[in-house]
Amino acid sequence: MASAIFFYIFAALAVGSGAAVILTKNPVHAVLFLILAFFNAAGLFVLLSAEFLAMLLVIVYVGAVAVLFLFVVMMLDVDFAELKAGFIKNAGIGALVGGIVLAEILALVGYRGLTAASTLNVASPVPAAGSDITNTQALGEILYTKYVYFFEASGLILFVAMIGAIVLTLKHREGVKRQSISAQVARGPKTGLEIIKVPSGGSVIPPAAKHPEAAE
Amino acid sequence: MLESLQTFMTDYGWNLLALVGFSLLLLVVLLIIIAFLLLMDRKVWAAVQMRRGPNVVGPFGLLQSFADLLKFVLKETIIPAGSDKAVFLLAPLATAVFALASWAVIPVNQNSWGKWVISDMNVGILYLTAISSLGVYGIIMGGWASNSKYPFMGSLRSAAQMVSYEVSIGFVIVCVILCVGSLNVTDIVNAQRAGLGTRVGLTSSFLDWHWLPLFPMFVVFFISALAETNRPPFDLVEAESELVAGFMVEYSSTPYLLYMLGEYVAITTMCALTTILFLGGWLPPVDLWPLNAIPGILWFLLKLVFVFFMFAMVKAMVPRYRYDQLMRLGWKVFLPLSLVMVILTAAVLQFGGFLS
C-alpha cells in the first residue's frame, strides 16, 4: 500500500514536471522541471527495487548532464519570439516524429511475443525475488562478466568520441605565455639569482633586459 | 476505515513514527554540533592569528553561533526586484535540504542495539555521491535567480569547481569500495576491523583503517573535500578579501543563513565521510580495555572533530589558490593520480591474493 502511494506520487510528479518542461516559457525553468522529472524517475526505480540504477540516474543525469544543460541554457541569450516562430514552422515535422515514436511504442507494447514469460528471460537489473544477490552485483555480473567485450567496445567508442571532441576544439596557440609550475618549483638561488659585480662608478646592463623570459 | 487505519499503523505507522523521531533526533544533535563546530572554526582561526576570536556572547563566546542565528533570522529578507522570486528562494532551501539529506545514510555507531543510522540502504555510498553532486544546484540557481552579473559569475566559478572535484572524489570512493566489496556505508566501517594491522599482529587497531594502505587517496580525498565544499584555500567563490560573496551577494537574512548552514553541513558531512572511509568510523584506535569501553559514537565524534580541526587549520595557514591553478590541480593532477590508483588498487587486490 505504501509503495502504491509513493508510486502515484512519483508518477504524477514525473508526468506533471515532464509536461511543465515543454509548457513553461522560461528555458531555465524548463531545465529545472526536467531535473524534477529525473528525480521522480529515480524514485520510480527505487520502487522497482533497482536502487543502483536510481542512484546512477541521479549521479549521471542530475549531477552532471543537467548541470551542463543549465550552464548552456543560462549562458545562451534565448529569443522567445524567434523560438515561437520556429514552433509553428516545425510543428508538422515534430508531430510526425512524435507520431512515429508513439506508434513504435504502441507496437512494442501490443506485440504478442512480449508475454510475461519472455520478459522474465530478459537480463534484468533487478535480481529474482528470494535470491540474496544485490542488484549492484547482478548488474556487475551482466555488464562486466557476461557482456564484457561489448562493454569494452562501447568504452573504446566513447574514448574515440572524447578524443575527437578534444581534437576538434583544441587550438594550441603559439606565442602565449604559459605557467610551468615544475619550472617555478625547481627554481632555486642558483637559477633564480645572479650576482653581478658592478664596477665602482660604472654601469651594467641587467641580464633581465637581455633575456625577457628570465624576468618573470 | 478504522480497521484499515489500524493495519496501516501496524504495517507502516510505527516504523514511520520511529523513523521521524530518529531523524529529528539526528538533525537536532547535528545542528547543535555544527553550531559549536562553527565556533571552533573561528576560534582555531583566531588562535593561529593570535587573536581571541568570538568571546563576548556566553562564557568563552560559546553562544556566539546562537546569537548569529538570531541575528540572521530577525533581519529583513531582501528580494531583488529583478530576481526570479521562486528560484531565488528555492536555491538556499535546496542547498540546506540536500546537505542535510546526506546524513540519512551516515552511520554513527553500531552496538548491541543495532546500527545507528536512519537508512541502512545497500547503495549508501552512491546515495552520498548523488546527494553531494546535487549541492551544486543551490549555487547555480541562486546565482542565476539573483539576475545580477557578479552572483552569476560567482556561481559559474563555484559550479565548475564542484563538478571538477566530484570526479576525483568519485575515484577515491571507488578505491575504497574495491577494498571493501560493498556499497553499504556500515560495511565500509566494519571492513576496517581487519587490514594491514591484523597482518602485522595488531588486530583491530588504527593500522587496519584505510588511511594507511590508501594513503595517497586519503590525501587526495581530503584536498578534494576542501575544494568540493568551497573551503579555503579553494574559496574562490567568496574570497572574502577580494570579492564580495560570490553567488550570495544578493542574499540576506534567513536565505543567507540557509546557504551558510548548507555549507557547514556539507563540510561536516565531508568530515564524517573522511572518518568513515579512511579513519575507521566508530572503531576505537586500539581494541584494548579502556579504549574499547568508550561508546563508538564518541570515537566517531572525536574523529569528526579532528578532521574538522584539520579543515580549520588549512583555512588558517594556506594561501588561496588562483582559479587556473585550482582547475589544473583537479584535472591534471588528481584525476590521473586517482585513476592510476584505482587500477593499482584493483591489480593489487586481484593479484595479491586479497580477494579470497
XYZ file of C-alpha atoms in Angstrom:
572
model
C 0.000 0.000 0.000
C 2.737 2.409 0.921
C 4.582 1.621 -2.299
C 1.354 2.244 -4.246
C 1.011 5.671 -2.619
C 4.609 6.503 -3.453
C 4.187 5.180 -6.995
C 1.298 7.553 -7.642
C 3.152 10.486 -6.081
C 6.297 9.882 -8.164
C 4.382 9.036 -11.331
C 2.126 12.082 -11.116
C 5.067 14.379 -10.377
C 7.108 12.857 -13.214
C 4.299 13.330 -15.742
C 3.478 16.795 -14.402
C 7.055 18.037 -14.483
C 7.571 16.417 -17.883
C 4.627 18.424 -19.193
C 5.945 21.553 -17.484
C 9.268 21.141 -19.328
C 7.584 21.868 -22.659
C 4.869 24.201 -21.371
C 6.905 26.650 -19.324
C 8.119 29.763 -21.127
C 11.411 30.288 -19.364
C 14.062 27.809 -20.634
C 15.841 27.767 -17.258
C 12.609 26.779 -15.546
C 12.199 24.068 -18.191
C 15.588 22.589 -17.277
C 14.723 22.756 -13.572
C 11.495 20.872 -14.271
C 13.482 18.350 -16.299
C 15.635 17.764 -13.223
C 12.492 17.229 -11.152
C 11.339 14.682 -13.748
C 14.705 12.860 -13.474
C 14.291 12.783 -9.714
C 10.871 11.221 -9.901
C 12.103 8.661 -12.409
C 14.820 7.779 -9.877
C 12.090 7.411 -7.250
C 10.223 5.012 -9.530
C 13.434 2.975 -9.976
C 13.724 2.711 -6.187
C 10.157 1.399 -6.028
C 11.138 -1.271 -8.600
C 13.967 -2.172 -6.159
C 16.510 -1.118 -8.789
C 18.220 1.250 -6.376
C 21.583 1.102 -8.142
C 20.021 2.430 -11.344
C 18.162 5.067 -9.350
C 21.384 6.369 -7.804
C 23.204 6.285 -11.151
C 20.356 8.230 -12.738
C 20.736 10.928 -10.098
C 24.564 10.982 -10.233
C 24.907 10.958 -14.027
C 21.856 12.814 -15.281
C 21.012 15.157 -12.441
C 24.540 15.633 -11.119
C 26.402 16.029 -14.395
C 24.324 16.184 -17.592
C 21.630 18.525 -16.297
C 24.293 20.842 -14.829
C 25.739 21.243 -18.327
C 22.216 21.815 -19.702
C 21.704 24.549 -17.132
C 25.078 26.124 -17.966
C 24.290 26.245 -21.664
C 20.728 27.463 -21.246
C 21.755 30.184 -18.793
C 24.630 31.410 -20.946
C 22.643 31.480 -24.179
C 20.551 34.518 -24.917
C 17.339 32.848 -25.988
C 14.956 34.959 -28.044
C 11.410 33.891 -27.210
C 9.740 35.419 -30.261
C 12.122 33.589 -32.574
C 11.531 30.398 -30.617
C 7.772 30.663 -31.055
C 8.026 31.375 -34.779
C 10.052 28.201 -35.124
C 7.359 26.313 -33.238
C 4.691 26.984 -35.887
C 7.084 26.215 -38.730
C 8.333 22.928 -37.323
C 5.077 21.760 -35.709
C 4.289 19.413 -38.602
C 7.681 17.676 -38.522
C 7.554 17.458 -34.723
C 4.098 15.916 -34.794
C 5.278 13.409 -37.431
C 8.298 12.313 -35.355
C 6.190 12.159 -32.202
C 3.554 10.101 -34.006
C 6.135 7.613 -35.287
C 7.652 7.180 -31.797
C 4.172 6.727 -30.299
C 3.278 4.132 -32.952
C 6.524 2.279 -32.253
C 5.875 2.212 -28.508
C 2.308 1.010 -29.072
C 3.534 -1.676 -31.467
C 6.091 -2.848 -28.917
C 3.582 -2.922 -26.059
C 0.973 -4.672 -28.212
C 3.476 -7.153 -29.680
C 2.212 -10.644 -28.995
C 5.611 -12.203 -28.438
C 6.144 -9.958 -25.431
C 4.475 -12.181 -22.861
C 5.138 -12.320 -19.160
C 7.356 -15.384 -19.682
C 9.553 -13.680 -22.255
C 10.102 -10.588 -20.122
C 11.484 -12.874 -17.410
C 14.187 -14.063 -19.805
C 15.444 -10.565 -20.462
C 18.547 -9.915 -18.387
C 17.043 -7.846 -15.635
C 18.848 -5.360 -13.419
C 16.571 -6.448 -10.573
C 17.565 -9.893 -9.279
C 14.869 -12.508 -8.914
C 12.932 -12.370 -5.668
C 14.416 -14.586 -2.979
C 17.990 -14.576 -4.247
C 20.436 -12.877 -1.928
C 22.498 -11.056 -4.540
C 22.008 -7.318 -4.614
C 21.126 -5.628 -7.861
C 24.532 -3.940 -7.955
C 26.092 -7.403 -8.067
C 23.571 -8.649 -10.635
C 24.290 -5.669 -12.900
C 28.018 -6.131 -12.462
C 27.851 -9.773 -13.447
C 25.871 -8.969 -16.574
C 27.931 -5.966 -17.599
C 31.478 -6.934 -16.635
C 31.354 -10.707 -16.988
C 28.711 -11.768 -19.456
C 28.922 -8.838 -21.882
C 32.450 -7.719 -21.074
C 33.570 -7.439 -24.730
C 30.582 -5.287 -25.636
C 31.310 -3.181 -22.602
C 34.936 -2.738 -23.626
C 33.911 -1.948 -27.200
C 31.461 0.723 -26.089
C 34.124 2.151 -23.808
C 36.516 2.342 -26.749
C 33.899 4.096 -28.892
C 33.271 6.663 -26.174
C 37.018 7.156 -25.783
C 37.409 7.816 -29.517
C 34.469 10.222 -29.386
C 36.063 12.064 -26.485
C 39.411 12.380 -28.254
C 37.570 13.542 -31.375
C 35.806 16.282 -29.441
C 39.083 17.411 -27.898
C 40.904 17.419 -31.253
C 38.103 19.442 -32.861
C 38.132 22.155 -30.208
C 41.753 22.278 -29.088
C 43.643 25.189 -30.575
C 47.220 25.265 -29.462
C 48.066 28.909 -29.785
C 51.684 29.841 -30.241
C 53.352 32.770 -28.570
C 51.235 32.637 -25.430
C 52.935 32.785 -22.054
C 52.163 29.694 -20.040
C 52.947 28.927 -16.444
C 55.274 25.994 -15.917
C 54.763 25.035 -12.306
C 57.523 22.433 -12.191
C 59.998 25.018 -13.541
C 58.872 27.509 -10.897
C 59.207 24.984 -8.108
C 62.621 23.859 -9.340
C 63.855 27.449 -9.360
C 66.455 27.984 -6.645
C 69.135 30.519 -5.735
C 71.404 29.095 -8.415
C 68.965 29.580 -11.299
C 66.951 32.497 -9.970
C 69.683 34.708 -8.663
C 72.610 36.305 -10.358
C 75.207 38.365 -8.594
C 76.870 40.919 -10.779
C 79.920 42.869 -9.836
C 79.241 46.467 -10.647
C 82.455 48.415 -11.123
C 82.529 51.477 -8.971
C 81.357 54.444 -10.988
C 80.388 52.246 -13.957
C 77.103 50.657 -15.031
C 75.963 47.187 -16.073
C 73.005 46.223 -18.274
C 70.943 43.886 -16.084
C 70.619 40.381 -17.582
C 66.823 40.643 -17.290
C 66.870 43.183 -20.102
C 68.814 40.797 -22.316
C 66.572 37.750 -21.612
C 62.975 38.909 -21.160
C 61.743 35.425 -20.130
C 64.127 35.390 -17.183
C 62.400 38.450 -15.731
C 59.272 36.506 -14.753
C -11.853 2.808 7.749
C -10.658 2.458 11.331
C -9.579 -1.122 10.698
C -7.629 -0.224 7.606
C -6.013 2.591 9.575
C -5.099 0.066 12.257
C -3.481 -2.320 9.776
C -1.717 0.641 8.193
C -0.360 1.676 11.577
C 0.850 -1.835 12.434
C 2.367 -2.256 8.966
C 3.980 1.125 8.448
C 2.852 3.631 11.057
C 5.084 2.776 13.992
C 8.089 2.353 11.738
C 7.279 5.707 10.201
C 6.948 7.361 13.612
C 10.224 5.812 14.781
C 11.880 6.985 11.568
C 10.608 10.532 12.008
C 11.667 10.504 15.665
C 15.186 9.275 14.929
C 15.572 11.682 12.013
C 14.572 14.614 14.200
C 16.969 13.478 16.927
C 19.826 13.191 14.406
C 19.052 16.606 12.880
C 18.828 18.386 16.231
C 22.064 16.843 17.524
C 23.776 17.519 14.193
C 22.716 21.167 14.123
C 23.846 21.744 17.711
C 27.193 20.106 16.927
C 27.524 22.293 13.845
C 26.825 25.410 15.904
C 29.827 24.561 18.076
C 31.970 23.431 15.130
C 31.384 26.861 13.594
C 32.590 28.465 16.797
C 35.582 26.116 16.839
C 36.384 27.087 13.256
C 36.520 30.758 14.224
C 38.412 30.076 17.457
C 41.079 27.995 15.695
C 41.402 30.609 13.006
C 41.746 33.308 15.646
C 44.282 31.317 17.668
C 46.518 30.870 14.639
C 46.406 34.619 14.020
C 46.992 35.283 17.767
C 43.564 36.832 18.247
C 40.920 35.866 20.793
C 38.092 35.168 18.375
C 34.449 35.427 19.445
C 34.472 35.757 23.259
C 31.587 38.045 24.172
C 28.347 36.027 23.958
C 28.225 33.491 26.781
C 31.228 32.034 28.624
C 34.261 31.943 26.254
C 31.867 33.006 23.478
C 30.195 29.586 23.498
C 26.825 31.006 22.496
C 28.165 33.055 19.558
C 26.607 30.792 16.890
C 23.171 31.057 18.501
C 23.482 34.840 18.644
C 24.372 34.822 14.931
C 21.363 32.627 14.213
C 19.011 35.023 15.988
C 20.542 37.988 14.194
C 20.062 36.401 10.766
C 16.519 35.248 11.463
C 15.357 38.607 12.813
C 16.641 40.682 9.887
C 14.602 41.605 6.862
C 14.738 39.340 3.814
C 15.525 41.485 0.804
C 14.494 40.069 -2.554
C 15.940 41.993 -5.521
C 13.281 43.494 -7.779
C 14.618 41.890 -10.962
C 15.075 38.455 -9.462
C 13.185 35.286 -10.236
C 11.479 35.102 -6.836
C 10.568 31.399 -6.721
C 14.009 30.167 -7.805
C 15.702 32.840 -5.669
C 14.073 31.468 -2.517
C 14.221 27.827 -3.595
C 18.005 27.909 -4.111
C 19.165 28.327 -0.470
C 16.472 25.905 0.641
C 17.750 23.319 -1.847
C 21.324 23.793 -0.594
C 20.339 23.269 3.037
C 17.951 20.362 2.357
C 20.384 18.438 0.132
C 23.178 18.961 2.633
C 21.052 17.654 5.493
C 19.611 14.789 3.404
C 23.013 13.155 3.045
C 23.024 12.431 6.796
C 20.275 9.828 6.236
C 22.839 7.154 5.354
C 25.749 8.141 7.602
C 26.127 5.542 10.369
C 27.442 6.971 13.630
C 27.727 3.785 15.666
C 26.966 0.080 15.791
C 26.486 -1.803 19.030
C 24.212 -4.439 20.576
C 21.199 -2.171 19.883
C 21.893 -2.337 16.156
C 23.159 0.156 13.601
C 22.806 3.825 14.484
C 21.751 5.008 11.047
C 18.477 6.327 9.631
C 18.556 4.280 6.428
C 20.912 1.312 6.110
C 20.487 1.103 2.328
C 22.843 -1.128 0.385
C 23.874 1.601 -2.068
C 24.521 4.126 0.693
C 27.805 5.450 -0.659
C 26.225 6.035 -4.090
C 23.427 7.926 -2.369
C 26.040 10.126 -0.705
C 27.764 10.859 -4.033
C 24.400 11.552 -5.654
C 23.272 13.944 -2.936
C 26.602 15.755 -2.753
C 26.544 16.249 -6.526
C 23.163 17.944 -6.094
C 24.621 20.606 -3.833
C 25.758 22.454 -6.959
C 22.143 23.252 -7.909
C 21.589 25.545 -4.954
C 24.576 27.566 -6.120
C 23.698 27.736 -9.830
C 20.054 28.534 -9.118
C 20.979 31.212 -6.592
C 23.465 32.850 -8.929
C 21.078 32.867 -11.856
C 17.954 33.906 -9.963
C 19.699 36.952 -8.481
C 19.664 38.416 -12.016
C 22.946 40.196 -11.483
C 26.326 39.728 -13.125
C 28.567 39.117 -10.113
C 26.470 36.412 -8.463
C 26.131 34.698 -11.839
C 29.872 34.707 -12.469
C 30.458 33.520 -8.909
C 28.004 30.677 -9.314
C 29.587 29.565 -12.611
C 33.004 29.510 -10.925
C 31.706 27.604 -7.963
C 29.729 25.092 -10.034
C 32.705 24.365 -12.311
C 34.872 23.854 -9.238
C 32.437 21.472 -7.569
C 31.831 19.439 -10.722
C 35.600 19.106 -11.293
C 36.418 17.832 -7.844
C 33.484 15.422 -7.735
C 35.359 13.374 -10.340
C 38.379 12.752 -8.128
C 36.180 12.203 -5.050
C 34.283 9.571 -7.058
C 37.503 7.742 -7.946
C 38.712 7.828 -4.335
C 35.417 6.310 -3.245
C 35.793 3.645 -5.961
C 39.211 2.737 -4.473
C 37.703 2.319 -1.015
C 34.764 0.325 -2.385
C 37.206 -2.003 -4.188
C 38.895 -2.745 -0.859
C 35.579 -3.230 0.942
C 33.494 -5.062 -1.655
C 30.255 -3.382 -0.626
C 28.430 -0.125 -1.258
C 26.894 -0.131 2.212
C 28.360 2.580 4.446
C 28.234 0.439 7.606
C 30.075 -2.343 5.782
C 32.808 0.127 4.830
C 33.483 0.812 8.511
C 33.250 -2.838 9.544
C 35.681 -3.822 6.788
C 38.291 -1.708 8.601
C 38.341 -4.119 11.558
C 40.832 -6.244 9.628
C 43.550 -4.975 7.355
C 47.252 -4.236 7.335
C 47.399 -4.014 11.142
C 45.970 -7.508 11.539
C 48.674 -8.797 9.221
C 51.464 -7.369 11.377
C 49.803 -8.610 14.581
C 47.929 -5.526 15.843
C 44.372 -6.808 15.423
C 41.579 -4.193 15.102
C 43.871 -1.232 15.536
C 44.274 2.103 13.793
C 46.718 0.426 11.398
C 43.781 -1.547 9.973
C 41.990 1.565 8.805
C 42.082 2.545 5.163
C 44.242 5.655 5.621
C 47.384 3.534 5.698
C 47.030 1.267 2.621
C 45.265 4.011 0.643
C 47.341 6.915 1.946
C 47.646 8.818 -1.385
C 43.890 8.548 -1.794
C 43.401 9.843 1.752
C 45.363 12.976 0.857
C 43.525 13.388 -2.474
C 40.185 12.947 -0.727
C 40.998 15.493 1.952
C 42.072 18.148 -0.558
C 39.138 17.384 -2.864
C 36.789 17.658 0.107
C 38.157 21.155 0.760
C 37.545 22.112 -2.872
C 34.145 20.434 -3.008
C 32.877 22.381 -0.014
C 34.419 25.682 -1.219
C 36.647 25.896 1.833
C 39.877 27.874 1.882
C 42.333 27.607 0.134
C 39.789 26.947 -2.617
C 37.161 29.513 -1.574
C 37.427 31.486 -4.809
C 33.682 31.833 -4.910
C 33.504 34.077 -1.915
C 37.120 35.105 -1.485
C 36.389 37.461 1.377
C 39.395 39.686 0.886
C 38.893 40.131 -2.889
C 35.290 39.561 -3.900
C 32.108 40.315 -2.025
C 30.356 36.998 -1.527
C 30.179 35.351 -4.960
C 26.782 33.835 -5.685
C 25.480 35.017 -2.289
C 25.865 38.737 -2.989
C 22.134 39.408 -3.226
C 21.144 37.234 -0.279
C 20.285 38.462 3.174
C 18.864 37.219 6.471
C 17.294 33.727 6.504
C 18.103 32.688 2.908
C 21.728 33.676 3.551
C 21.614 31.734 6.805
C 20.361 28.680 4.898
C 23.296 28.947 2.480
C 25.797 29.181 5.320
C 24.069 26.331 7.137
C 24.131 24.185 3.995
C 27.813 24.966 3.544
C 28.728 23.967 7.094
C 26.534 20.851 6.994
C 28.319 19.861 3.764
C 31.686 20.402 5.480
C 30.593 18.266 8.429
C 29.360 15.598 6.004
C 32.746 15.580 4.299
C 34.454 15.249 7.713
C 32.130 12.350 8.566
C 32.822 10.772 5.186
C 36.587 11.052 5.705
C 36.100 9.439 9.116
C 34.051 6.602 7.650
C 36.127 5.952 4.544
C 39.618 6.287 5.999
C 39.616 6.635 9.789
C 37.554 3.622 10.812
C 34.286 5.374 11.747
C 33.300 4.487 15.301
C 36.052 1.890 15.830
C 38.476 2.572 18.709
C 42.126 3.114 17.687
C 43.239 0.060 19.676
C 40.889 -2.727 20.727
C 42.001 -2.732 24.397
C 40.063 -2.228 27.599
C 39.877 1.455 28.475
C 39.607 2.460 24.828
C 37.017 -0.026 23.598
C 34.778 0.680 26.602
C 34.200 4.211 25.285
C 30.961 4.286 23.239
C 31.550 4.191 19.479
C 29.649 7.402 18.872
C 32.223 9.299 20.940
C 35.036 7.902 18.806
C 33.098 8.893 15.711
C 32.612 12.417 17.035
C 36.233 12.672 18.118
C 37.496 11.692 14.661
C 34.985 14.026 13.001
C 36.171 16.923 15.146
C 39.799 16.006 14.400
C 39.162 16.127 10.638
C 37.287 19.394 11.093
C 40.253 20.757 13.054
C 42.466 19.950 10.060
C 39.962 21.770 7.803
C 40.176 24.792 10.117
C 43.979 24.698 10.234
C 44.169 24.590 6.431
C 41.903 27.630 6.342
C 44.211 29.445 8.725
C 47.535 28.521 7.160
C 47.320 28.011 3.392
C 47.134 30.934 0.958
C 44.335 30.976 -1.583
C 44.744 29.268 -4.966
C 44.333 31.054 -8.256
C 41.438 29.750 -10.330
C 43.543 28.207 -13.122
C 45.772 26.551 -10.512
C 42.679 25.077 -8.911
C 41.467 23.642 -12.208
C 44.945 22.350 -13.022
C 45.156 20.578 -9.676
C 41.754 18.958 -10.165
C 42.023 17.823 -13.759
C 45.750 17.396 -14.390
C 46.978 16.123 -11.021
C 44.180 14.499 -9.048
C 42.265 12.913 -11.916
C 45.230 10.967 -13.419
C 46.546 10.144 -9.941
C 43.243 8.748 -8.712
C 42.663 6.911 -11.998
C 46.052 5.197 -11.696
C 45.345 4.396 -8.047
C 42.025 2.741 -8.970
C 43.829 0.467 -11.437
C 46.671 -0.147 -8.983
C 44.290 -0.977 -6.136
C 42.310 -3.357 -8.335
C 45.534 -5.035 -9.538
C 46.920 -5.429 -6.002
C 43.620 -6.858 -4.777
C 43.366 -9.254 -7.710
C 46.961 -10.484 -7.878
C 47.949 -10.005 -4.236
C 45.538 -12.648 -3.018
C 43.321 -10.260 -1.036
C 40.079 -11.370 -2.660
C 39.854 -14.881 -1.231
